Short mmCIF file of C-alpha atoms in Angstrom, two decimals:
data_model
loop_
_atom_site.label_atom_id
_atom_site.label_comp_id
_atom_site.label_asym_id
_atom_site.label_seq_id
_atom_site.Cartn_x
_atom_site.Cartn_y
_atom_site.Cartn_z
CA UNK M 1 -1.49 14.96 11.70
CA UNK M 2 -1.87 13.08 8.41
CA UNK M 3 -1.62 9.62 7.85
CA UNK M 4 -1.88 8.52 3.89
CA UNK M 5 -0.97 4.92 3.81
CA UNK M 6 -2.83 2.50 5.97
CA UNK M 7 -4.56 -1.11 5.09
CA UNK M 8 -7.30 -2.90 6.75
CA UNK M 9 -8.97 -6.08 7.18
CA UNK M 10 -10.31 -5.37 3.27
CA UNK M 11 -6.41 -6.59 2.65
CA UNK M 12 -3.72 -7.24 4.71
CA UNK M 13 -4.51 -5.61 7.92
CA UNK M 14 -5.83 -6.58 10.78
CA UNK M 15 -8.22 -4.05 11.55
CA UNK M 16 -11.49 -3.58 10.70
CA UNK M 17 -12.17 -0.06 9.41
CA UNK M 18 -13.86 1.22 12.37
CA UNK M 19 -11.27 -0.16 14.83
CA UNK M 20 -8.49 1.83 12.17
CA UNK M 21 -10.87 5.12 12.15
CA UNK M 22 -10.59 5.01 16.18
CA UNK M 23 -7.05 4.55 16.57
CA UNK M 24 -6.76 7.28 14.21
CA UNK M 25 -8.47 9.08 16.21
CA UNK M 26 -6.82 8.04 19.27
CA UNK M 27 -3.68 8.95 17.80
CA UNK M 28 -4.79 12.71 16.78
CA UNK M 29 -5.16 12.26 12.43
CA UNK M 30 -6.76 14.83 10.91
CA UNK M 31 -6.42 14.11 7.56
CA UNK M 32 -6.68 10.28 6.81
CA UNK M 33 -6.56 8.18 3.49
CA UNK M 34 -7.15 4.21 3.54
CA UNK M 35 -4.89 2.53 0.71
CA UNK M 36 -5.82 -1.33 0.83
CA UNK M 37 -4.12 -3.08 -1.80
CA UNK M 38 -5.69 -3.47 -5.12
CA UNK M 39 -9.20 -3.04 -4.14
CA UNK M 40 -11.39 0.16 -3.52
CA UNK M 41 -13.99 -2.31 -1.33
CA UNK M 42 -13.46 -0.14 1.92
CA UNK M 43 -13.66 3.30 1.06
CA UNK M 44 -17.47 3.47 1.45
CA UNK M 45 -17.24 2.11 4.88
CA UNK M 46 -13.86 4.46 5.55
CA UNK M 47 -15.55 8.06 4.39
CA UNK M 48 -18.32 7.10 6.75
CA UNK M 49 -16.63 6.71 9.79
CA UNK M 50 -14.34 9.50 9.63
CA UNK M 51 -17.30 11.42 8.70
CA UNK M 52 -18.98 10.43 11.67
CA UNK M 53 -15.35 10.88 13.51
CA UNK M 54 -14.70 14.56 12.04
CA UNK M 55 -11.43 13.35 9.92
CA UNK M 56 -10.77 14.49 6.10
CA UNK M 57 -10.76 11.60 4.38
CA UNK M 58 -8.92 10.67 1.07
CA UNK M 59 -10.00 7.45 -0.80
CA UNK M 60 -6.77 5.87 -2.00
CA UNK M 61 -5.85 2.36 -3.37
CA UNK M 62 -2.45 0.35 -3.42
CA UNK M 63 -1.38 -0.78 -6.77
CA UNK M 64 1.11 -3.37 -7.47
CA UNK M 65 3.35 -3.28 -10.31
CA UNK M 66 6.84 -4.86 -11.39
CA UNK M 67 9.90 -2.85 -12.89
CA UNK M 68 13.26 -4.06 -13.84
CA UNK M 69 12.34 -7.31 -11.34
CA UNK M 70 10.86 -5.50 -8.71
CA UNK M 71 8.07 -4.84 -6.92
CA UNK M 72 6.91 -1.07 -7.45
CA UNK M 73 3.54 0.29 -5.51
CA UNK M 74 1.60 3.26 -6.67
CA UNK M 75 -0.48 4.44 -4.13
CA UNK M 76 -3.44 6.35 -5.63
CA UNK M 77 -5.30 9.44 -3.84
CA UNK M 78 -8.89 11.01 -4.44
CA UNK M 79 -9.74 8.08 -7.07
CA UNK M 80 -13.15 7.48 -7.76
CA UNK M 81 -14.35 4.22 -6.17
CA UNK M 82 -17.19 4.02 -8.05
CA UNK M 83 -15.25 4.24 -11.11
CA UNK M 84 -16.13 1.15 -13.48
CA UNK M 85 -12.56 0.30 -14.47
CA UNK M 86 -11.41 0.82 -10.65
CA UNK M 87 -13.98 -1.66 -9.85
CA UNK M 88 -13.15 -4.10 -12.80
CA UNK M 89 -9.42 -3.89 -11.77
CA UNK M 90 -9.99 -4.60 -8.00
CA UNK M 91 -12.28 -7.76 -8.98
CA UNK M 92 -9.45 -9.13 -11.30
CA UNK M 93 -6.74 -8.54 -8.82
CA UNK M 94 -8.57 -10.05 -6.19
CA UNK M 95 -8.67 -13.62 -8.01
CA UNK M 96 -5.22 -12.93 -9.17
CA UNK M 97 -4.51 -12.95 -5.22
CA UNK M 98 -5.99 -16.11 -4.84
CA UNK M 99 -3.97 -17.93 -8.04
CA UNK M 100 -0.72 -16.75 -6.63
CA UNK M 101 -1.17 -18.24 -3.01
CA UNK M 102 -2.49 -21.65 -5.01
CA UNK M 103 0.56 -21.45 -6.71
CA UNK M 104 2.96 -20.88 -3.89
CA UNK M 105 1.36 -23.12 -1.60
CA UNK M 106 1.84 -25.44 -4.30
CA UNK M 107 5.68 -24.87 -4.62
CA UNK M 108 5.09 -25.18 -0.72
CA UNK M 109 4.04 -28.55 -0.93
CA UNK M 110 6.19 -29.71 -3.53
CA UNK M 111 9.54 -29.02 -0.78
CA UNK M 112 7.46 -31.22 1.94
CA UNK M 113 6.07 -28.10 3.90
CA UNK M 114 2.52 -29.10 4.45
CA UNK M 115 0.18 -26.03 4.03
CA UNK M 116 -3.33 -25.50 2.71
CA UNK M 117 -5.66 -23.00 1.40
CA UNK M 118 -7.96 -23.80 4.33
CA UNK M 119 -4.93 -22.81 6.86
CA UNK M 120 -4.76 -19.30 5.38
CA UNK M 121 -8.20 -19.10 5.38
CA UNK M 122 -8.30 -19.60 9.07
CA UNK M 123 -5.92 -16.96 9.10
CA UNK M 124 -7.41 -13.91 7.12
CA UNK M 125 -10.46 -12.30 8.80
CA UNK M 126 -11.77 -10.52 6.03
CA UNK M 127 -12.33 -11.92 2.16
CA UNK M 128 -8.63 -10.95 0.35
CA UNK M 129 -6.39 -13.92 1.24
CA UNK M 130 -2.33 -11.96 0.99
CA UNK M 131 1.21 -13.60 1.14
CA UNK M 132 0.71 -12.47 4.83
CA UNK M 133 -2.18 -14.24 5.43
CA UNK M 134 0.18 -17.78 4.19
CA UNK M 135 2.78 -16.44 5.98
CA UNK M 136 0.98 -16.55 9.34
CA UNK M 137 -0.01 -20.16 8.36
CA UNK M 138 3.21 -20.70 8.20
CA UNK M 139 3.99 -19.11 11.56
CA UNK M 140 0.99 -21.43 12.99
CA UNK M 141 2.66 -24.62 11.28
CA UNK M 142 5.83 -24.12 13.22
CA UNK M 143 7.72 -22.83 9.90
CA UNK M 144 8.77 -20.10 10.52
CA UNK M 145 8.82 -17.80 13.91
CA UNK M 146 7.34 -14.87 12.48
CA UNK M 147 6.36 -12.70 9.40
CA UNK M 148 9.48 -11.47 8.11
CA UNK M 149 11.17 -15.05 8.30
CA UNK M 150 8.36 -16.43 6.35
CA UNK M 151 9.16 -13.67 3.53
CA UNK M 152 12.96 -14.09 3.84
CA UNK M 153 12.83 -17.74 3.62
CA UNK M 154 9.82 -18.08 1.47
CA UNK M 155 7.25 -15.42 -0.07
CA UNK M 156 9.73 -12.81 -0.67
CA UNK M 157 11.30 -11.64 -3.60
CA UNK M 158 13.65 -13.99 -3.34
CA UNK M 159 12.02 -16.69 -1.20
CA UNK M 160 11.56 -20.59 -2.19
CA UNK M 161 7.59 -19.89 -3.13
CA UNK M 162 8.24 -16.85 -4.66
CA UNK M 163 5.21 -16.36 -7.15
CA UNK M 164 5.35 -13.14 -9.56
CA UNK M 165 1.86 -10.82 -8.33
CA UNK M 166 1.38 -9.63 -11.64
CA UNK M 167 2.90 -8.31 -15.28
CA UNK M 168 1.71 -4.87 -15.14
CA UNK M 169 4.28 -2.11 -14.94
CA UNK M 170 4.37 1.11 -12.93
CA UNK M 171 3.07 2.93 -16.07
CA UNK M 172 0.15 1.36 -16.37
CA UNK M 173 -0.82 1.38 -12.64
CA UNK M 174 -0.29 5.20 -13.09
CA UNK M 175 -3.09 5.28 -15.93
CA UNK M 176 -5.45 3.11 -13.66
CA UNK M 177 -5.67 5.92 -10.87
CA UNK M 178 -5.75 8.73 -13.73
CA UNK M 179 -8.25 7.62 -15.70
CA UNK M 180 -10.58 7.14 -11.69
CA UNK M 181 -9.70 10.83 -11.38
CA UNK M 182 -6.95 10.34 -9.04
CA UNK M 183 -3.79 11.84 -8.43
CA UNK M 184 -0.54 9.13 -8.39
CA UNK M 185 2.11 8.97 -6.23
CA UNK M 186 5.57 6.09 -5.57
CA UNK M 187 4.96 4.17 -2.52
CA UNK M 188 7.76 3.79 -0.06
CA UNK M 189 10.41 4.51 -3.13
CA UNK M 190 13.34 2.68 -0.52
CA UNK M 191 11.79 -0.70 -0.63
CA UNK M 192 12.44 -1.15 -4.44
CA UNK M 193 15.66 -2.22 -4.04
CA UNK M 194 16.88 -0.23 -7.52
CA UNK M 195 20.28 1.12 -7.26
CA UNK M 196 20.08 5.04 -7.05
CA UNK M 197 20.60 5.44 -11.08
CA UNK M 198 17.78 3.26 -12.32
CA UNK M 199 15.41 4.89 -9.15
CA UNK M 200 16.16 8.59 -10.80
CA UNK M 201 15.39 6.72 -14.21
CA UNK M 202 12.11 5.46 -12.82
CA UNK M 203 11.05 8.41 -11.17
CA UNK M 204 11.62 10.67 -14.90
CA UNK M 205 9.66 8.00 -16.80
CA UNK M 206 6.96 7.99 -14.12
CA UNK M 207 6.53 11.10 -14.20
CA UNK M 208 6.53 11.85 -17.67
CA UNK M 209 3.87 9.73 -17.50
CA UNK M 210 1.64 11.10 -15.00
CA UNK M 211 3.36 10.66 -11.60
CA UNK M 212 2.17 13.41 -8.87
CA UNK M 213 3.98 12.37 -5.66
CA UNK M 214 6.42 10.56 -4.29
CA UNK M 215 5.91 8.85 -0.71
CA UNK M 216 8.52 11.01 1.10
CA UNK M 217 8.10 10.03 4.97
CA UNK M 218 7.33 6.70 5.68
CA UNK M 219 7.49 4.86 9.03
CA UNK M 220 10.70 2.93 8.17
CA UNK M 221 12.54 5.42 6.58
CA UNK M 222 15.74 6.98 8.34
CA UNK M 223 16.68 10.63 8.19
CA UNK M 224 18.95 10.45 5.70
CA UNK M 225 16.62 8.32 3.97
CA UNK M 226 13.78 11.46 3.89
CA UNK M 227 16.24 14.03 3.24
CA UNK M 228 17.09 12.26 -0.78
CA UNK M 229 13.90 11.56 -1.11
CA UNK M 230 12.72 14.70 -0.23
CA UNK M 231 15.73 16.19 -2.51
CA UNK M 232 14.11 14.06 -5.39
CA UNK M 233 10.76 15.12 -5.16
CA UNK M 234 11.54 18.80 -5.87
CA UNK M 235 14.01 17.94 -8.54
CA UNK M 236 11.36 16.11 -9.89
CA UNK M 237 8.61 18.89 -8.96
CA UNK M 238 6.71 15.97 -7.15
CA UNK M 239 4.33 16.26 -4.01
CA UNK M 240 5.35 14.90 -1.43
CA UNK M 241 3.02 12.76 0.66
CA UNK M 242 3.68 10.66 4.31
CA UNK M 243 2.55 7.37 5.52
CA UNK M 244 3.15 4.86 8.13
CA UNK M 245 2.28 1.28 5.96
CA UNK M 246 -0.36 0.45 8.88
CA UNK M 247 -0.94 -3.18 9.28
CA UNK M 248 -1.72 -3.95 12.79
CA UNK M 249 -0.41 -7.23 13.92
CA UNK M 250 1.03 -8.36 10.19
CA UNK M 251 3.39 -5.13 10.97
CA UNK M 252 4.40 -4.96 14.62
CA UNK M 253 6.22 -1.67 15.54
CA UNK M 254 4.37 0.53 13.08
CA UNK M 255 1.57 2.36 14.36
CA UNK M 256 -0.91 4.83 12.67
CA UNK M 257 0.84 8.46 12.71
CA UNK M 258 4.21 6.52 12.47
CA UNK M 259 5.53 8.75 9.16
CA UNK M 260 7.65 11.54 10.41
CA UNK M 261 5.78 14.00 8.60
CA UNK M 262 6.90 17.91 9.30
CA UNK M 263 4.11 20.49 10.01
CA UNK M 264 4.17 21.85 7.10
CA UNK M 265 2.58 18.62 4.92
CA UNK M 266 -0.74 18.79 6.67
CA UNK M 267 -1.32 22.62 5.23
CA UNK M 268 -0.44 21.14 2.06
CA UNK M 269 -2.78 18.36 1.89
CA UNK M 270 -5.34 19.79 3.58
CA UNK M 271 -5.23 22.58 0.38
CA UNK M 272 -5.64 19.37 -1.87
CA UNK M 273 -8.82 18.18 0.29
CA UNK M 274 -10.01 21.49 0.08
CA UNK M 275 -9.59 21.70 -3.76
CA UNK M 276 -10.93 18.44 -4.69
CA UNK M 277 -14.09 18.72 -3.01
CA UNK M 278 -14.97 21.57 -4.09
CA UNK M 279 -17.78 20.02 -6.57
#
């Protein structure tokens, strides 16, 4: 089995990456890539214990962009993490983390809802503080009952706190994994929220700019849902990759393996191990 998308405690997970490497285990990967958002911190830790655990391991990252209003993730694969620019990027993002929770917690305050940095703190384990981490201070508060309320009402896209992450564009998030060696693929191409012409329109530009993959199975997708996208990844001549989004807790009902991937993709990407590690 492969399992290309997955986050730990180094963003928005709950897991630490030896607790993720044994339930990968547990749940029979082979082939394993950890894509924490905006930083490459992990991957050190990751290759070790899957080394130690017999499991091919990709490093990937999970980039945020914005297009046309919405939120677009590139999920890089085989990038360098020792890559100076990767590194530069990850440190920037990470305090541009931090100013958008000050911000929205701000906006928070300003509506009478009484939350603090400290009460996210208390509810990240690790160093990256996310819009999940605030939303399960908001859960503890009494807010909201649970995650996706706390988006809905709040941290989403079109939530009262709603705080832009950053300015840069799908395009440039491309050349970021490129230039670390990397191949780039569209994350969980559904969850845009683009109607289908101006997804087609995204997809061409991406590519002509460097796009590899598209994210074709994904743990929330339906079967008509994989069957476009894996009709638009061949018109597009695009590999197709799978991934369940595992969170732990911040994503109940997902689990690692959770992608629907066919047979088939795990010959494919374990051709792409194969040929990148050749040197």
């Amino acid at each position: 089995m492969t399992d290309l998308h997955m986050h730990s405690l180094y963003s928005d997970g709950t897991f630490t990456v030896p607790e993720l490497v044994k339930r990968a285990v547990e749940k029979g990967i082979k082939i394993l890539s950890l894509t924490d958002h905006d930083t490459v911190e992990g991957l050190g830790e990751a290759r070790k214990e899957c080394m130690e655990n017999n499991i091919k391991f990709i490093s990937g990252i999970e980039i945020s962009t914005e297009y046309m209003g919405k939120e677009v993730h590139i999920l890089g694969y085989f990038v360098d993490e020792n890559d100076e620019n990767l590194i530069r990027f990850s440190k920037e993002m990470k305090q541009a983390r931090i100013n958008r929770n000050e911000k929205a917690i701000k906006i928070l305050n300003d509506h009478g809802i009484e939350i603090t940095k400290e009460d996210t703190f208390r509810e990240a384990e690790g160093e990256i503080i996310s819009r999940t981490h605030l939303a399960r201070a908001l859960i503890a508060k009494g807010y909201v009952a649970d995650v996706k309320e706390a988006f809905e009402k709040y941290l989403g896209s079109n939530g009262l706190a709603y705080v832009p992450k950053s300015n840069m564009n799908p395009f440039d998030g491309i050349e970021i994994i490129k230039k670390s060696r990397g191949l780039a693929f569209l994350a969980h191409p559904k969850l845009i929220g683009l109607d289908e012409d101006a997804f087609v329109q995204l997809v061409k530009d991406m590519k002509d700019n460097g796009l590899d993959g598209i994210e074709t199975y994904y743990s929330l997708f339906s079967e008509e849902d994989i069957k476009y996208f894996e009709k638009t990844s061949e018109k597009f001549s695009l590999i197709k990759s799978a991934g369940s989004d595992f969170h732990g807790e911040n994503r109940k009902g997902v689990d690692i393996g959770d992608n629907y991937a066919p047979k088939e993709l795990f010959y494919i990407w374990d051709e792409l191990y194969e040929q990148k590690n050749k040197h």
